[in-house]
Every structure is written in C-alpha cells, then in structure tokens.
Amino acid sequence: DGNGKVSRVIRIGTRKSQLARIQTDSVADKLKELYPDVHLEIAMSTTGDIILDRALSKIGEKSLFTKELENALERNVDLVVHSLKDLPTSLPAGFTIGAVLRENPHDAVVLHPSNTGKTLDTLPEKVIGTSSLRRAAQLKKRFPHLEFKDIRGNLNTRLKKLDEKDDFAAIILAAAGLKRMGWENRISLILEPEDCMYAVGQGALAVEVRARDADILEMVSVLHDPDTVLRCIAERAFLKQLEGGCSVPVAVHTKVKDSQLYLTGAVYSLDGSQSIKETMQTSIAPGDEQSLERVDEQVQRVGVTAIKVPAEAQDAAERLGVKLADLLLSKGAKEILTVARQLND
C-alpha cells in the first residue's frame, strides 16, 4: 500500500454456482477477520455446474466437481473451498484438507406450498423429489406410502421445480445449503437420524490446500472445530473402508459427548428393503501427553490434516470409522453395496 506496508495476496478457488460462492465467501470472511493484513482474491468455475440434467450418481462420482479446482490449486490458487461430501476419501498426492467447518449436517424436508403444515407421515400418497440414493433408500423404508423420484439442478432450480409444478409433494435437501443461501424459512422439518441419517461429511466445508504449503496450512488450521474434525475423520474412514461413494446408499450419524465420539453407520439396498446399521464409540479424551500434529505432508487421515487437533484423538476417530465399517462388512454390507452399485449402473 502507499505506506510501504506489504500485504500478502491469497487466491481462493471456487465453483461458479451461487451456493459455492456463498460458501467460499464465508471462509474468506473468517480469514479476513483473523488475518486483516492478508489480501484475498476469489477466482473460478467447473463442469459440475453445467451437467445439471443427469443424476449425480450417474456422472461418475464426485471428483467431477473437484478435479478442475485441484488443477487450479496446482497452478494458480492457494486454497479451494469445497463441500466436504464432494471430496473423495483419498486426495491426489500433494493436496490435503487443511480445515473443516460444519453447519447442521441433517436433511430437511421442503413441502410444496399446498402441503404446508403436513409431515411425511401425513402426506397423501405423493411423489417426493431427491437426487440422493441414500435419502431415497432410508425414506422408502420408513415411509412406504411415498414414492421417490430424481430431481436435478442447483438449489434454486429444485425449489422452482417444486413450487411451480405439481410433480412433487415435497423435496429433500441438505439443511446446511438452505441455511447458507438464506432460505431457512423454506425448511418445513428437519429429518432426525431415526428417519434419515446424513451423508458422510454432509453440511461441512473443506478448505483444500497444497500439502507442502506449511504457512497456508497453519493459516487455515485455526478454522478447524476440533469436534467437527474428529466426527468427519471417523465418517470418512468409515466410507473409505466400505469403499462406498455417491453411487451407493451409505449413511452416518456422529456426535461427541463427554469425551466420547459416537459413530452410527448404515448401508442400504436401493429400495431400502435391506439394511445393516450399527453404532460404536471411542474415547477422544486428551491423554497425559498432548502431542499436537506437526506439519508433515505425509501425515493425513482420510485426506485431512488437522495440525491443531491432538494426534491421538485423530487416530482414535480414524480407527473408529474403520472398525465400524469392518463390523458392517462382516454382517454382509459388501453384498448389499455391490448389488446397489450394479443396479444403479
């Protein structure tokens, strides 16, 4: 600036969609607050926003949204903000998730204006719109009188399809997205885990950086919420061990209470008729020796580097995810997932 003070420029990559931009701005605002001397610039776009007429489970996993952003991260931006659930459980070499922030991870029901005041139990036999195999499988099992159909498009498009036509009695969306867009008033009800558990990493934002950029990692690590990081590590380890993805119905629910991390995980057949669901827990209480992670680009847990969170707690969270997945696999989860994948393909 004119006073001879040098400000560092940090470039942030994002997708062009309105929600992606809002999510990126929310992270940028937090960084500005913490580091007033840093100058932030925002850049980007991706294919995922264009292919809105095909079911996400058919496009070829979630890496579609993230590949172009990672190309930019390699070349000309310093960090990228993603929805954590779009990021595969193993990241390409040289990249890591340096921060995880989370809103409400639950799913929300948005009713057609003519159904105001109703619940999924009291809706007449009508069609519910969802682009998620996970939601459809769980809700078919729980509400057999309802029919579920695919609905594509960004949040604006889906809400428009619901409001302006009579094709859907309601649609199911992630509560976090609606809240971030400022449309909380459209949420008719939040689905509790008993009715519908959420996707791995749902509601969470991931800040992806180059693993070797120790200064950027240090900078974004203050955004981490320790409980959120541990919950998301457990969820992602569970999914990785199951070899699940967005083309199969896998659902989770996590919570931290009294230094215990609880993880419930489930797999479903596409029609919801078969399912395996179990819960496990582990202690994440601080040990006698608190060893905070050192910046080491080799140390990642399911793609996450959390340098401000005790290493023992992160290890415990990762082990919990693996153990729960192994328990489900021993009870026949692989067979259910294989059939679901073949049917979807």
Coordinates of C-alpha atoms in Angstrom, one line a residue:
D1 CA 0.0 0.0 0.0
G2 CA 1.0 3.7 -0.1
N3 CA 2.6 3.4 3.4
G4 CA 5.2 0.9 2.3
K5 CA 3.4 -1.9 4.0
V6 CA 3.4 -5.2 2.1
S7 CA 0.2 -7.3 2.1
R8 CA 0.3 -10.9 1.1
V9 CA -2.2 -11.9 -1.6
I10 CA -4.0 -15.3 -1.1
R11 CA -6.0 -16.6 -4.1
I12 CA -9.1 -18.7 -3.3
G13 CA -10.6 -21.0 -6.0
T14 CA -14.4 -21.7 -6.2
R15 CA -17.1 -23.0 -8.4
K16 CA -19.4 -20.5 -10.2
S17 CA -22.7 -21.6 -8.5
Q18 CA -24.3 -19.3 -6.1
L19 CA -24.0 -21.7 -3.2
A20 CA -20.3 -22.4 -3.9
R21 CA -19.7 -18.7 -4.0
I22 CA -21.5 -18.1 -0.7
Q23 CA -19.6 -21.0 1.0
T24 CA -16.3 -19.6 -0.3
D25 CA -17.1 -16.0 0.8
S26 CA -18.0 -17.4 4.3
V27 CA -14.5 -18.9 4.6
A28 CA -12.9 -15.7 3.2
D29 CA -14.7 -13.6 5.7
K30 CA -13.5 -15.7 8.6
L31 CA -9.9 -15.5 7.3
K32 CA -10.2 -11.7 6.8
E33 CA -11.3 -11.4 10.4
L34 CA -8.4 -13.4 11.7
Y35 CA -5.7 -12.0 9.3
P36 CA -6.7 -8.4 8.5
D37 CA -3.4 -7.8 6.7
V38 CA -3.9 -10.5 4.1
H39 CA -5.5 -9.6 0.8
L40 CA -7.9 -12.3 -0.5
E41 CA -8.8 -12.8 -4.2
I42 CA -11.5 -15.2 -5.4
A43 CA -11.5 -17.0 -8.8
M44 CA -13.1 -20.0 -10.8
S45 CA -15.7 -22.3 -12.5
T46 CA -16.4 -26.1 -13.1
T47 CA -18.1 -28.6 -15.3
G48 CA -20.3 -30.0 -12.5
D49 CA -22.4 -26.9 -12.6
I50 CA -23.2 -27.4 -16.3
I51 CA -24.2 -31.1 -16.1
L52 CA -27.3 -30.5 -14.1
D53 CA -29.7 -32.7 -16.0
R54 CA -28.2 -36.1 -15.1
A55 CA -28.4 -37.9 -11.8
L56 CA -25.3 -37.2 -9.8
S57 CA -24.8 -40.9 -9.1
K58 CA -24.5 -41.4 -12.9
I59 CA -22.0 -38.7 -13.7
G60 CA -19.0 -40.6 -12.3
E61 CA -18.6 -39.9 -8.7
K62 CA -17.9 -36.6 -7.0
S63 CA -14.5 -36.0 -8.3
L64 CA -16.1 -34.2 -11.2
F65 CA -16.6 -31.1 -9.1
T66 CA -13.2 -31.2 -7.6
K67 CA -10.8 -32.0 -10.4
E68 CA -10.8 -28.6 -12.1
L69 CA -10.4 -26.9 -8.7
E70 CA -7.4 -29.1 -7.9
N71 CA -5.9 -28.2 -11.3
A72 CA -6.2 -24.5 -10.3
L73 CA -4.7 -25.3 -6.9
E74 CA -1.7 -26.8 -8.6
R75 CA -1.3 -23.8 -10.8
N76 CA -2.6 -20.5 -9.6
V77 CA -4.6 -20.5 -6.4
D78 CA -3.6 -21.1 -2.8
L79 CA -6.7 -22.7 -1.4
V80 CA -10.1 -24.1 -2.6
V81 CA -13.4 -24.3 -0.7
H82 CA -15.4 -27.5 -1.3
S83 CA -18.4 -29.2 0.2
L84 CA -16.6 -31.9 2.1
K85 CA -19.1 -34.6 0.9
D86 CA -17.9 -33.9 -2.7
L87 CA -14.3 -34.8 -1.8
P88 CA -13.1 -38.4 -2.2
T89 CA -11.7 -40.1 0.9
S90 CA -8.2 -40.2 -0.7
L91 CA -6.9 -37.0 -2.2
P92 CA -4.4 -36.7 -5.1
A93 CA -0.8 -36.6 -3.9
G94 CA 0.3 -33.1 -2.9
F95 CA -3.1 -32.0 -1.6
T96 CA -4.8 -32.0 1.8
I97 CA -7.8 -30.7 3.6
G98 CA -6.4 -28.1 5.9
A99 CA -9.7 -27.1 7.6
V100 CA -13.2 -28.4 8.2
L101 CA -16.1 -26.3 9.3
R102 CA -19.7 -27.6 9.7
E103 CA -23.3 -26.4 9.7
N104 CA -26.2 -28.6 10.6
P105 CA -25.5 -31.9 8.8
H106 CA -29.1 -33.1 8.7
D107 CA -31.5 -33.4 5.8
A108 CA -34.5 -31.1 5.5
V109 CA -38.0 -31.5 4.0
V110 CA -39.3 -28.7 1.9
L111 CA -43.0 -29.1 1.3
H112 CA -44.9 -27.9 -1.7
P113 CA -46.8 -24.7 -0.7
S114 CA -50.2 -26.7 -0.9
N115 CA -48.9 -29.1 1.7
T116 CA -48.0 -26.6 4.4
G117 CA -48.3 -28.0 7.9
K118 CA -48.1 -31.6 6.8
T119 CA -45.4 -34.1 7.7
L120 CA -44.0 -37.1 5.7
D121 CA -46.4 -39.3 7.7
T122 CA -49.5 -37.2 6.9
L123 CA -48.7 -36.5 3.2
P124 CA -51.1 -38.3 0.9
E125 CA -49.5 -40.9 -1.5
K126 CA -47.4 -38.4 -3.4
V127 CA -44.0 -38.1 -5.1
I128 CA -41.0 -36.8 -3.2
G129 CA -38.1 -35.4 -5.1
T130 CA -34.5 -36.2 -4.1
S131 CA -31.3 -36.7 -6.1
S132 CA -29.8 -38.9 -3.4
L133 CA -29.9 -42.7 -3.4
R134 CA -29.1 -42.6 0.4
R135 CA -32.2 -40.4 1.2
A136 CA -34.5 -42.4 -1.1
A137 CA -33.4 -45.8 0.4
Q138 CA -33.9 -44.7 4.0
L139 CA -37.1 -42.9 3.4
K140 CA -38.7 -45.7 1.3
K141 CA -38.1 -48.0 4.3
R142 CA -39.6 -45.5 6.8
F143 CA -42.4 -44.1 4.7
P144 CA -43.6 -46.9 2.3
H145 CA -46.6 -44.9 1.2
L146 CA -44.4 -42.3 -0.6
E147 CA -42.8 -42.5 -4.0
F148 CA -39.3 -41.1 -4.6
K149 CA -38.2 -39.6 -7.9
D150 CA -34.9 -38.0 -9.0
I151 CA -34.8 -34.2 -9.1
R152 CA -31.7 -32.4 -10.5
G153 CA -30.4 -28.9 -10.6
N154 CA -28.9 -26.5 -8.1
L155 CA -30.9 -25.4 -5.1
N156 CA -32.7 -22.5 -6.9
T157 CA -33.7 -24.9 -9.8
R158 CA -35.0 -27.6 -7.4
L159 CA -37.1 -25.2 -5.4
K160 CA -38.5 -23.7 -8.6
K161 CA -39.5 -27.2 -9.8
L162 CA -41.2 -27.8 -6.5
D163 CA -43.1 -24.5 -6.4
E164 CA -44.1 -24.0 -10.0
K165 CA -45.3 -27.5 -10.9
D166 CA -47.3 -30.2 -9.1
D167 CA -44.9 -33.0 -9.8
F168 CA -43.6 -33.2 -6.2
A169 CA -45.4 -33.0 -2.9
A170 CA -42.0 -32.2 -1.2
I171 CA -38.3 -32.3 -1.9
I172 CA -35.5 -33.4 0.4
L173 CA -32.4 -31.1 0.6
A174 CA -29.4 -30.6 2.9
A175 CA -30.4 -28.2 5.7
A176 CA -26.9 -26.6 5.5
G177 CA -27.3 -25.5 1.9
L178 CA -30.7 -23.9 2.5
K179 CA -29.3 -22.1 5.6
R180 CA -26.2 -20.8 3.8
M181 CA -28.4 -19.5 0.9
G182 CA -30.6 -17.6 3.5
W183 CA -33.6 -19.8 2.8
E184 CA -34.1 -21.3 6.3
N185 CA -37.7 -20.3 6.2
R186 CA -38.3 -22.9 3.4
I187 CA -37.4 -25.7 5.8
S188 CA -40.7 -27.5 6.7
L189 CA -39.0 -30.0 9.0
I190 CA -35.5 -31.4 9.8
L191 CA -35.2 -35.2 9.5
E192 CA -33.9 -36.8 12.7
P193 CA -31.4 -39.6 12.4
E194 CA -34.1 -42.2 13.2
D195 CA -35.8 -41.2 9.9
C196 CA -32.8 -40.4 7.7
M197 CA -29.2 -40.3 8.6
Y198 CA -26.9 -38.0 6.6
A199 CA -24.2 -38.4 4.1
V200 CA -20.5 -38.6 5.1
G201 CA -19.2 -35.1 5.5
Q202 CA -22.7 -33.5 4.9
G203 CA -23.0 -29.9 5.9
A204 CA -19.2 -29.5 6.2
L205 CA -17.0 -27.2 4.2
A206 CA -13.5 -28.4 3.4
V207 CA -10.6 -26.0 2.7
E208 CA -8.2 -27.8 0.4
V209 CA -4.6 -26.6 0.2
R210 CA -1.2 -27.9 -1.1
A211 CA 0.2 -30.3 1.5
R212 CA 3.6 -28.7 1.3
D213 CA 2.4 -25.1 2.0
A214 CA 3.1 -25.1 5.7
D215 CA 2.3 -21.4 6.1
I216 CA -1.1 -21.7 4.3
L217 CA -1.9 -24.9 6.4
E218 CA -1.0 -23.0 9.6
M219 CA -3.2 -20.1 8.5
V220 CA -6.3 -22.1 7.7
S221 CA -5.9 -24.6 10.6
V222 CA -7.4 -22.0 13.0
L223 CA -10.7 -22.5 11.2
H224 CA -10.9 -26.1 12.4
D225 CA -13.5 -27.0 15.0
P226 CA -11.9 -30.0 16.9
D227 CA -15.1 -32.0 17.4
T228 CA -16.1 -31.4 13.7
V229 CA -12.7 -32.6 12.5
L230 CA -12.9 -35.8 14.6
R231 CA -16.5 -36.5 13.5
C232 CA -15.6 -36.0 9.9
I233 CA -12.5 -38.2 10.1
A234 CA -14.5 -41.0 11.6
E235 CA -17.2 -40.7 8.9
R236 CA -14.7 -40.5 6.0
A237 CA -12.7 -43.5 7.4
F238 CA -15.9 -45.5 7.6
L239 CA -16.8 -44.7 4.0
K240 CA -13.3 -45.4 2.8
Q241 CA -13.1 -48.8 4.4
L242 CA -16.6 -49.7 3.0
E243 CA -15.4 -48.5 -0.5
G244 CA -18.7 -46.5 -0.7
G245 CA -19.3 -43.4 -2.9
C246 CA -22.2 -41.4 -4.1
S247 CA -23.4 -44.3 -6.3
V248 CA -24.4 -46.4 -3.3
P249 CA -26.6 -45.7 -0.2
V250 CA -24.3 -45.2 2.8
A251 CA -25.4 -43.1 5.8
V252 CA -23.9 -41.9 9.1
H253 CA -24.6 -40.0 12.3
T254 CA -21.9 -38.8 14.7
K255 CA -21.8 -37.0 18.0
V256 CA -19.3 -36.1 20.7
K257 CA -20.4 -36.3 24.3
D258 CA -18.4 -36.5 27.5
S259 CA -15.1 -37.0 25.6
Q260 CA -16.7 -40.0 23.7
L261 CA -17.1 -40.0 19.9
Y262 CA -20.1 -41.9 18.7
L263 CA -20.5 -43.1 15.2
T264 CA -23.6 -44.8 13.7
G265 CA -23.2 -46.1 10.2
A266 CA -25.5 -47.9 7.8
V267 CA -25.7 -49.3 4.3
Y268 CA -29.0 -49.8 2.4
S269 CA -30.2 -51.6 -0.7
L270 CA -31.6 -49.1 -3.3
D271 CA -35.2 -49.8 -2.3
G272 CA -34.4 -49.7 1.4
S273 CA -35.7 -53.3 2.0
Q274 CA -32.2 -54.5 3.2
S275 CA -30.0 -52.6 5.6
I276 CA -27.3 -53.1 8.1
K277 CA -26.9 -50.4 10.8
E278 CA -24.6 -50.4 13.9
T279 CA -23.1 -47.9 16.4
M280 CA -19.7 -47.8 18.0
Q281 CA -17.9 -45.3 20.2
T282 CA -14.4 -44.4 21.3
S283 CA -12.7 -42.1 23.8
I284 CA -11.2 -38.9 22.4
A285 CA -10.2 -37.6 25.9
P286 CA -6.8 -35.8 26.0
G287 CA -4.0 -38.1 27.1
D288 CA -1.2 -37.2 29.6
E289 CA 1.0 -36.0 26.7
Q290 CA -0.8 -33.7 24.3
S291 CA 1.1 -34.2 21.0
L292 CA -0.2 -31.7 18.5
E293 CA 0.4 -32.6 14.9
R294 CA 3.5 -31.2 13.2
V295 CA 3.2 -30.0 9.7
D296 CA 4.2 -33.1 7.7
E297 CA 2.8 -33.5 4.2
Q298 CA 2.9 -37.3 4.7
V299 CA 0.6 -37.2 7.7
Q300 CA -3.0 -37.2 6.6
R301 CA -6.0 -39.0 7.8
V302 CA -8.5 -39.7 5.0
G303 CA -7.3 -36.6 3.3
V304 CA -7.4 -34.3 6.4
T305 CA -4.5 -32.6 8.1
A306 CA -5.5 -31.1 11.4
I307 CA -2.4 -29.5 13.0
K308 CA -4.3 -28.0 16.0
V309 CA -6.1 -31.2 17.0
P310 CA -4.3 -33.9 19.2
A311 CA -2.9 -36.7 17.0
E312 CA -4.2 -39.4 19.5
A313 CA -7.8 -38.2 19.1
Q314 CA -7.5 -38.1 15.3
D315 CA -6.1 -41.7 15.3
A316 CA -8.9 -42.9 17.6
A317 CA -11.5 -41.3 15.2
E318 CA -10.0 -42.9 12.2
R319 CA -9.8 -46.3 13.9
L320 CA -13.5 -46.0 14.9
G321 CA -14.5 -45.5 11.3
V322 CA -12.5 -48.5 10.1
K323 CA -13.8 -50.7 12.9
L324 CA -17.4 -49.9 12.3
A325 CA -17.0 -50.5 8.6
D326 CA -15.4 -53.8 9.3
L327 CA -18.3 -54.8 11.5
L328 CA -20.8 -53.9 8.8
L329 CA -18.7 -55.8 6.2
S330 CA -18.7 -58.9 8.5
K331 CA -22.5 -58.7 8.5
G332 CA -22.9 -58.6 4.7
A333 CA -22.6 -54.9 3.8
K334 CA -20.4 -55.7 0.8
E335 CA -23.1 -57.8 -0.9
I336 CA -25.7 -55.1 -0.4
L337 CA -23.4 -52.4 -1.8
T338 CA -22.3 -54.5 -4.7
V339 CA -26.0 -55.1 -5.8
A340 CA -26.8 -51.4 -5.2
R341 CA -23.9 -50.4 -7.4
Q342 CA -24.8 -52.8 -10.2
L343 CA -28.5 -51.7 -10.2
N344 CA -27.5 -48.1 -10.3
D345 CA -25.1 -48.6 -13.2

